[in-house]
Short mmCIF file of C-alpha atoms in Angstrom, two decimals:
data_model
loop_
_atom_site.label_atom_id
_atom_site.label_comp_id
_atom_site.label_asym_id
_atom_site.label_seq_id
_atom_site.Cartn_x
_atom_site.Cartn_y
_atom_site.Cartn_z
CA MET D 1 -156.87 -66.46 -203.73
CA ARG D 2 -156.88 -68.89 -201.13
CA VAL D 3 -153.42 -69.66 -200.29
CA LEU D 4 -152.11 -73.73 -198.67
CA THR D 5 -148.43 -73.52 -196.66
CA ILE D 6 -146.80 -76.03 -196.75
CA ASN D 7 -143.68 -76.14 -194.06
CA PRO D 8 -141.99 -79.36 -193.59
CA GLY D 9 -139.62 -79.36 -190.56
CA SER D 10 -137.08 -81.66 -189.22
CA SER D 11 -139.41 -83.96 -187.03
CA SER D 12 -143.20 -82.83 -188.44
CA LEU D 13 -145.54 -81.86 -191.61
CA LYS D 14 -147.96 -79.18 -191.26
CA LEU D 15 -150.33 -77.47 -193.89
CA ALA D 16 -152.70 -74.32 -193.53
CA LEU D 17 -154.96 -73.21 -196.33
CA LEU D 18 -155.00 -69.40 -195.83
CA ASP D 19 -158.29 -67.98 -196.66
CA GLU D 20 -158.12 -64.58 -198.56
CA ASP D 21 -159.34 -62.37 -195.24
CA GLY D 22 -156.10 -64.08 -194.49
CA THR D 23 -157.48 -66.64 -191.49
CA ALA D 24 -156.26 -70.66 -191.72
CA PRO D 25 -159.67 -72.49 -190.61
CA HIS D 26 -158.29 -75.54 -192.51
CA ARG D 27 -155.10 -76.95 -190.95
CA ALA D 28 -152.95 -80.15 -190.80
CA GLU D 29 -150.32 -81.88 -188.99
CA ALA D 30 -148.20 -85.11 -189.17
CA PRO D 31 -144.94 -86.29 -188.22
CA ILE D 32 -142.52 -86.66 -190.81
CA GLU D 33 -141.36 -89.97 -192.30
CA SER D 34 -139.47 -91.13 -195.51
CA GLY D 35 -140.69 -92.45 -198.54
CA ALA D 36 -143.68 -93.57 -200.20
CA ARG D 37 -145.52 -93.47 -197.14
CA GLU D 38 -144.89 -89.87 -196.75
CA GLY D 39 -146.05 -89.04 -199.79
CA GLU D 40 -149.12 -90.88 -199.98
CA ARG D 41 -150.20 -89.41 -196.63
CA LEU D 42 -149.45 -85.81 -197.83
CA ALA D 43 -151.45 -86.21 -201.04
CA ALA D 44 -154.44 -87.39 -198.81
CA MET D 45 -153.89 -84.32 -196.39
CA VAL D 46 -154.05 -82.12 -199.95
CA ALA D 47 -157.12 -83.58 -200.88
CA ASP D 48 -159.13 -83.06 -197.48
CA LEU D 49 -158.05 -79.70 -197.77
CA PRO D 50 -160.56 -77.09 -200.14
CA ARG D 51 -158.59 -76.67 -203.36
CA PRO D 52 -155.70 -74.08 -203.30
CA ASP D 53 -155.13 -71.14 -206.28
CA ALA D 54 -151.36 -70.58 -204.72
CA VAL D 55 -149.19 -73.36 -202.79
CA GLY D 56 -146.26 -71.68 -200.57
CA LEU D 57 -143.92 -74.44 -199.71
CA ARG D 58 -140.83 -73.29 -197.46
CA PHE D 59 -137.38 -74.26 -197.83
CA VAL D 60 -134.36 -74.00 -195.23
CA HIS D 61 -132.11 -73.16 -197.67
CA GLY D 62 -131.90 -71.04 -200.46
CA GLY D 63 -127.80 -70.70 -201.11
CA PRO D 64 -126.10 -67.79 -203.18
CA ASP D 65 -128.78 -67.96 -205.75
CA PHE D 66 -132.60 -67.35 -204.09
CA ALA D 67 -132.59 -63.95 -201.85
CA GLY D 68 -136.37 -63.99 -202.26
CA PRO D 69 -139.56 -66.17 -202.94
CA VAL D 70 -139.99 -67.69 -206.07
CA VAL D 71 -142.27 -69.71 -208.37
CA VAL D 72 -140.98 -73.11 -209.17
CA ASP D 73 -140.34 -74.58 -212.43
CA ASP D 74 -137.91 -77.59 -213.47
CA ALA D 75 -134.84 -74.95 -212.94
CA VAL D 76 -135.70 -74.22 -209.90
CA ALA D 77 -136.40 -77.38 -208.56
CA GLU D 78 -133.02 -78.59 -209.96
CA ARG D 79 -131.42 -75.52 -208.26
CA LEU D 80 -133.22 -76.19 -204.59
CA ARG D 81 -131.51 -80.23 -205.01
CA GLY D 82 -128.02 -79.10 -205.35
CA LEU D 83 -128.23 -77.15 -201.76
CA VAL D 84 -129.19 -80.37 -200.15
CA ASP D 85 -125.88 -81.08 -198.29
CA LEU D 86 -126.48 -77.99 -197.19
CA ALA D 87 -129.62 -78.39 -194.96
CA PRO D 88 -129.26 -82.22 -195.28
CA LEU D 89 -132.09 -82.81 -191.86
CA HIS D 90 -134.83 -80.25 -194.05
CA GLN D 91 -133.98 -79.71 -198.15
CA PRO D 92 -135.07 -83.33 -198.97
CA HIS D 93 -138.27 -83.34 -197.26
CA SER D 94 -139.34 -80.10 -198.75
CA LEU D 95 -138.09 -81.35 -202.25
CA TYR D 96 -140.01 -84.12 -201.65
CA ALA D 97 -143.28 -82.53 -200.51
CA LEU D 98 -142.37 -80.14 -203.90
CA GLY D 99 -142.48 -83.36 -205.81
CA GLU D 100 -145.87 -84.23 -204.28
CA VAL D 101 -147.43 -81.41 -204.72
CA ARG D 102 -147.02 -80.55 -208.40
CA ARG D 103 -148.13 -84.37 -208.54
CA ALA D 104 -151.26 -83.99 -206.77
CA LEU D 105 -152.12 -80.19 -208.06
CA PRO D 106 -150.24 -79.95 -211.78
CA ASP D 107 -151.90 -76.35 -212.20
CA VAL D 108 -151.58 -74.69 -209.45
CA PRO D 109 -148.42 -72.71 -208.86
CA VAL D 110 -145.97 -73.20 -205.96
CA VAL D 111 -143.99 -70.85 -204.75
CA ALA D 112 -140.68 -71.41 -202.72
CA CYS D 113 -140.14 -69.55 -199.38
CA PHE D 114 -136.49 -69.30 -198.03
CA ASP D 115 -135.83 -68.73 -194.19
CA THR D 116 -132.59 -67.41 -195.55
CA ALA D 117 -134.18 -64.76 -197.25
CA PHE D 118 -134.76 -62.68 -193.87
CA HIS D 119 -130.96 -62.56 -193.45
CA ALA D 120 -130.25 -61.72 -196.80
CA GLY D 121 -129.35 -58.05 -195.81
CA LEU D 122 -127.30 -58.94 -193.12
CA PRO D 123 -124.50 -56.48 -192.93
CA ASP D 124 -121.15 -57.35 -194.30
CA GLU D 125 -119.37 -57.62 -190.72
CA ALA D 126 -122.00 -60.03 -189.45
CA SER D 127 -122.18 -62.16 -192.95
CA THR D 128 -118.46 -62.70 -193.71
CA TYR D 129 -116.36 -65.58 -192.11
CA ALA D 130 -112.91 -64.80 -192.26
CA ILE D 131 -111.71 -67.18 -194.66
CA PRO D 132 -109.41 -66.68 -198.16
CA GLY D 133 -111.43 -64.93 -200.25
CA GLU D 134 -111.11 -67.27 -203.31
CA TRP D 135 -113.46 -69.98 -201.24
CA ARG D 136 -115.78 -67.40 -199.91
CA GLU D 137 -116.57 -66.02 -203.56
CA ARG D 138 -115.88 -69.73 -205.26
CA TYR D 139 -118.26 -71.82 -203.10
CA GLY D 140 -120.71 -68.44 -201.88
CA LEU D 141 -119.45 -69.30 -198.43
CA ARG D 142 -121.37 -66.41 -196.25
CA ARG D 143 -123.41 -66.89 -192.81
CA TYR D 144 -126.84 -67.33 -194.42
CA GLY D 145 -128.74 -67.70 -191.33
CA PHE D 146 -132.11 -69.55 -190.80
CA HIS D 147 -135.56 -69.50 -189.55
CA GLY D 148 -136.02 -66.32 -191.54
CA LEU D 149 -139.76 -67.25 -191.79
CA SER D 150 -140.55 -67.47 -188.62
CA TYR D 151 -138.58 -63.77 -187.39
CA ALA D 152 -139.88 -62.27 -190.18
CA TYR D 153 -143.43 -62.56 -188.70
CA ALA D 154 -142.34 -62.54 -185.51
CA VAL D 155 -140.76 -58.89 -185.75
CA ARG D 156 -144.34 -58.05 -187.67
CA ARG D 157 -146.30 -59.94 -184.52
CA THR D 158 -143.97 -58.35 -181.96
CA ALA D 159 -144.11 -54.52 -182.61
CA GLU D 160 -148.14 -55.20 -182.64
CA LEU D 161 -147.72 -56.20 -178.81
CA LEU D 162 -145.13 -53.17 -177.71
CA PRO D 163 -146.90 -50.24 -175.80
CA PRO D 164 -146.91 -47.26 -177.09
CA ASP D 165 -144.18 -45.39 -175.92
CA ALA D 166 -141.63 -48.57 -176.73
CA PRO D 167 -138.86 -47.26 -178.56
CA SER D 168 -139.65 -46.46 -182.36
CA GLU D 169 -136.73 -49.08 -183.71
CA PRO D 170 -136.54 -51.25 -180.49
CA ARG D 171 -132.97 -53.46 -180.53
CA THR D 172 -134.68 -57.16 -180.39
CA VAL D 173 -132.90 -60.73 -179.53
CA LEU D 174 -135.42 -63.30 -181.18
CA CYS D 175 -135.16 -66.63 -179.74
CA HIS D 176 -136.47 -69.27 -182.28
CA LEU D 177 -135.90 -72.34 -179.80
CA GLY D 178 -137.37 -75.55 -181.43
CA SER D 179 -135.71 -78.61 -182.59
CA GLY D 180 -133.33 -76.51 -184.42
CA ALA D 181 -132.50 -73.09 -182.62
CA SER D 182 -131.40 -69.99 -183.57
CA LEU D 183 -131.03 -66.29 -182.25
CA ALA D 184 -131.36 -63.30 -184.52
CA ALA D 185 -130.27 -59.78 -183.58
CA VAL D 186 -132.87 -57.44 -185.35
CA ARG D 187 -133.48 -53.25 -185.18
CA GLY D 188 -135.49 -51.28 -186.71
CA GLY D 189 -137.03 -54.84 -188.23
CA ARG D 190 -133.89 -55.15 -190.11
CA PRO D 191 -130.97 -57.74 -188.97
CA VAL D 192 -128.31 -57.24 -187.54
CA ASP D 193 -126.55 -60.67 -186.17
CA THR D 194 -127.86 -64.72 -186.07
CA THR D 195 -126.24 -67.48 -184.57
CA MET D 196 -126.51 -69.85 -187.55
CA GLY D 197 -124.29 -69.41 -190.44
CA PHE D 198 -123.69 -71.29 -193.65
CA THR D 199 -125.40 -74.47 -193.02
CA PRO D 200 -128.04 -74.91 -189.88
CA LEU D 201 -124.96 -76.18 -187.68
CA GLU D 202 -123.88 -73.39 -186.24
CA GLY D 203 -124.97 -71.89 -182.90
CA LEU D 204 -126.58 -72.75 -179.94
CA VAL D 205 -127.23 -76.45 -178.74
CA MET D 206 -130.23 -78.17 -180.67
CA ALA D 207 -131.88 -81.22 -180.17
CA SER D 208 -129.99 -83.43 -182.23
CA ARG D 209 -127.27 -80.92 -183.75
CA ALA D 210 -124.27 -80.04 -181.74
CA GLY D 211 -124.37 -76.59 -182.57
CA SER D 212 -120.68 -74.43 -182.68
CA VAL D 213 -117.85 -76.80 -182.10
CA ASP D 214 -113.86 -75.97 -182.80
CA PRO D 215 -113.55 -76.05 -185.91
CA GLY D 216 -110.60 -78.74 -185.41
CA ILE D 217 -112.37 -81.55 -184.11
CA PRO D 218 -114.15 -82.54 -187.13
CA LEU D 219 -110.70 -82.20 -188.94
CA TRP D 220 -109.31 -84.06 -186.29
CA LEU D 221 -111.61 -87.02 -186.62
CA ILE D 222 -111.16 -87.30 -190.34
CA ASP D 223 -107.44 -87.08 -189.58
CA HIS D 224 -107.78 -90.01 -187.03
CA GLY D 225 -110.07 -92.04 -189.45
CA VAL D 226 -113.29 -91.71 -188.81
CA PRO D 227 -114.96 -91.20 -192.43
CA PRO D 228 -116.00 -87.63 -193.46
CA LYS D 229 -120.07 -88.75 -193.48
CA GLU D 230 -119.83 -90.56 -190.37
CA VAL D 231 -118.53 -87.04 -188.52
CA SER D 232 -121.30 -85.36 -190.64
CA ASP D 233 -124.10 -87.70 -189.48
CA ALA D 234 -122.96 -87.09 -186.14
CA LEU D 235 -122.87 -83.40 -186.11
CA GLU D 236 -126.51 -83.43 -187.21
CA ASN D 237 -128.36 -86.60 -186.13
CA ARG D 238 -126.66 -87.69 -183.17
CA SER D 239 -125.33 -84.86 -181.04
CA GLY D 240 -126.76 -81.93 -178.94
CA LEU D 241 -129.47 -82.99 -176.37
CA THR D 242 -129.22 -86.90 -177.84
CA ALA D 243 -125.87 -86.71 -176.89
CA LEU D 244 -125.71 -85.33 -173.58
CA ALA D 245 -128.85 -87.64 -172.52
CA GLY D 246 -130.38 -89.16 -175.03
CA THR D 247 -133.24 -87.47 -175.93
CA GLY D 248 -134.02 -84.11 -178.17
CA ASP D 249 -137.20 -83.64 -176.38
CA MET D 250 -137.37 -81.24 -173.70
CA ARG D 251 -140.58 -81.64 -172.11
CA GLU D 252 -138.92 -85.57 -172.03
CA LEU D 253 -135.83 -83.62 -170.10
CA ARG D 254 -137.63 -81.77 -167.74
CA GLU D 255 -139.57 -84.01 -166.52
CA ARG D 256 -136.64 -86.05 -166.21
CA ALA D 257 -134.71 -83.24 -164.19
CA GLY D 258 -137.68 -82.64 -161.55
CA ARG D 259 -136.99 -86.48 -160.98
CA GLY D 260 -133.65 -86.00 -160.20
CA ASP D 261 -132.16 -87.20 -162.92
CA ARG D 262 -128.65 -85.99 -163.58
CA ALA D 263 -127.83 -86.78 -167.56
CA ALA D 264 -130.97 -84.74 -167.99
CA SER D 265 -130.18 -81.90 -165.71
CA PHE D 266 -125.65 -81.42 -167.35
CA ALA D 267 -128.53 -81.33 -170.46
CA LEU D 268 -130.19 -78.36 -169.70
CA ASP D 269 -127.14 -76.83 -168.02
CA VAL D 270 -125.37 -77.12 -171.28
CA TYR D 271 -128.02 -75.95 -173.02
CA HIS D 272 -128.67 -72.68 -171.37
CA HIS D 273 -125.07 -71.85 -170.41
CA ARG D 274 -124.56 -71.35 -174.71
CA LEU D 275 -128.61 -69.71 -174.98
CA ARG D 276 -127.16 -67.09 -172.45
CA ALA D 277 -124.01 -66.35 -173.91
CA CYS D 278 -125.24 -66.33 -177.48
CA ALA D 279 -128.00 -64.39 -176.76
CA ALA D 280 -125.96 -62.10 -174.90
CA ALA D 281 -123.73 -61.84 -177.89
CA MET D 282 -126.59 -60.67 -179.90
CA ALA D 283 -127.63 -58.25 -177.60
CA ALA D 284 -123.71 -57.19 -177.68
CA SER D 285 -124.43 -56.92 -181.74
CA LEU D 286 -127.14 -54.00 -181.03
CA GLY D 287 -125.48 -52.09 -178.77
CA GLY D 288 -128.31 -53.04 -175.75
CA LEU D 289 -131.66 -54.50 -175.14
CA ASP D 290 -135.07 -53.78 -175.55
CA VAL D 291 -136.89 -56.47 -176.17
CA LEU D 292 -137.01 -60.59 -175.75
CA VAL D 293 -138.80 -62.61 -177.99
CA PHE D 294 -139.10 -66.72 -177.54
CA THR D 295 -140.78 -68.24 -180.72
CA GLY D 296 -140.36 -71.95 -181.95
CA GLY D 297 -141.82 -75.14 -180.09
CA VAL D 298 -139.66 -75.01 -177.12
CA GLY D 299 -139.49 -71.08 -177.13
CA GLU D 300 -143.40 -70.78 -177.11
CA HIS D 301 -144.50 -73.74 -175.15
CA ASP D 302 -141.77 -73.77 -172.07
CA PRO D 303 -142.02 -71.63 -169.78
CA GLU D 304 -138.97 -73.00 -167.99
CA THR D 305 -136.86 -71.70 -171.03
CA ARG D 306 -138.14 -68.57 -170.96
CA ARG D 307 -138.03 -68.13 -167.08
CA ARG D 308 -134.25 -69.15 -166.88
CA ALA D 309 -133.09 -67.59 -170.28
CA ALA D 310 -134.33 -64.33 -168.61
CA ALA D 311 -133.17 -64.67 -165.84
CA ASP D 312 -129.33 -65.16 -167.55
CA LEU D 313 -129.93 -62.03 -169.17
CA ALA D 314 -131.51 -59.87 -165.63
CA PHE D 315 -127.96 -58.23 -165.99
CA LEU D 316 -129.39 -56.52 -169.07
CA GLY D 317 -132.57 -55.73 -167.91
CA ALA D 318 -134.42 -58.56 -169.02
CA ALA D 319 -137.28 -60.48 -166.44
CA VAL D 320 -140.49 -62.75 -166.68
CA ASP D 321 -143.49 -61.99 -164.75
CA GLY D 322 -144.19 -65.67 -163.15
CA GLU D 323 -147.96 -66.07 -163.29
CA ALA D 324 -148.04 -64.08 -166.61
CA ASN D 325 -145.43 -66.65 -168.08
CA ALA D 326 -146.92 -69.56 -166.81
CA ALA D 327 -150.40 -68.52 -168.18
CA ALA D 328 -149.19 -67.82 -171.92
CA ARG D 329 -150.56 -69.53 -174.97
CA GLY D 330 -150.41 -68.17 -178.15
CA ASP D 331 -148.58 -64.51 -178.29
CA ALA D 332 -148.17 -63.08 -175.26
CA ASP D 333 -146.75 -60.22 -173.28
CA VAL D 334 -145.09 -61.76 -170.54
CA THR D 335 -142.70 -58.83 -168.91
CA ALA D 336 -142.61 -58.33 -165.03
CA PRO D 337 -143.73 -55.34 -163.71
CA GLY D 338 -140.72 -52.58 -163.77
CA ALA D 339 -138.49 -54.90 -165.94
CA ALA D 340 -136.56 -52.32 -168.77
CA VAL D 341 -136.50 -55.38 -171.73
CA ARG D 342 -140.44 -56.37 -172.67
CA SER D 343 -140.74 -60.19 -173.24
CA SER D 344 -142.69 -61.81 -175.43
CA SER D 345 -143.62 -65.36 -176.41
#
């Protein structure tokens, strides 16, 4: 069976056609756009690939109803449309891709796969918000967590990279660092905690998202006349690194900071301060740390982020090897000799 996977991110659209042996010789990627042009381009990308037997389409949010993959029919598609306000950066792109693929490949089944599914097994104490019970029950308010498809792969791949003498159920903190960013605490392949919550806004400082802020701030702004939609748009699209330095592009920030740009250096300091604190919290939820994993566009491709994050967690035993870290391409062990914590990208 050949499976076409479609990953609509917040900034890019990625396609890969997997052959029966699990390899993906056919790939395509393009920046995310909106409207008819995006639909035309997606249709052209699909047409350029061999015809698949099934399509796997990433959705960021499955809400309370979807805790695993589901074949999409009209009823499922309608329920997915009802989740747009929980993931406004991603869900519309996935829904748009769904419509275009169903038109381009009307006889091919489409399976929706959810980033929230990996975290469905979070312990109650980690997934529950201390808010009135009637709100939790009526609206399904809980910590859902995100980036689960990335985490599921990273957990499997990390197990393959660990040495034979590694713990059988390693206490692992996974750092998915990209335009959107989150951390997950995993023990024995099972989720224990995560930084994103009911929506992808919670947790780390991101490219354009604020991450965790005092909930009193948006309430105060609304009480003082700022329209709720403006507050929501600012927290999603005009905050994070973009608010601090004018861009969420980590490569640009590194280059500017290297030239002495104070705004870029300060933005990176804020970013790493939150990353250090949240990573330590994830380790605390595990009772210690055995493995530190970096993934996502920044986690995979920015050696300085890995170096600084590991240095910030040196008190837990983390350290990366300078040469291995700088040379890492693809999946790699970058642990410093003698370090108590294994580090990989």
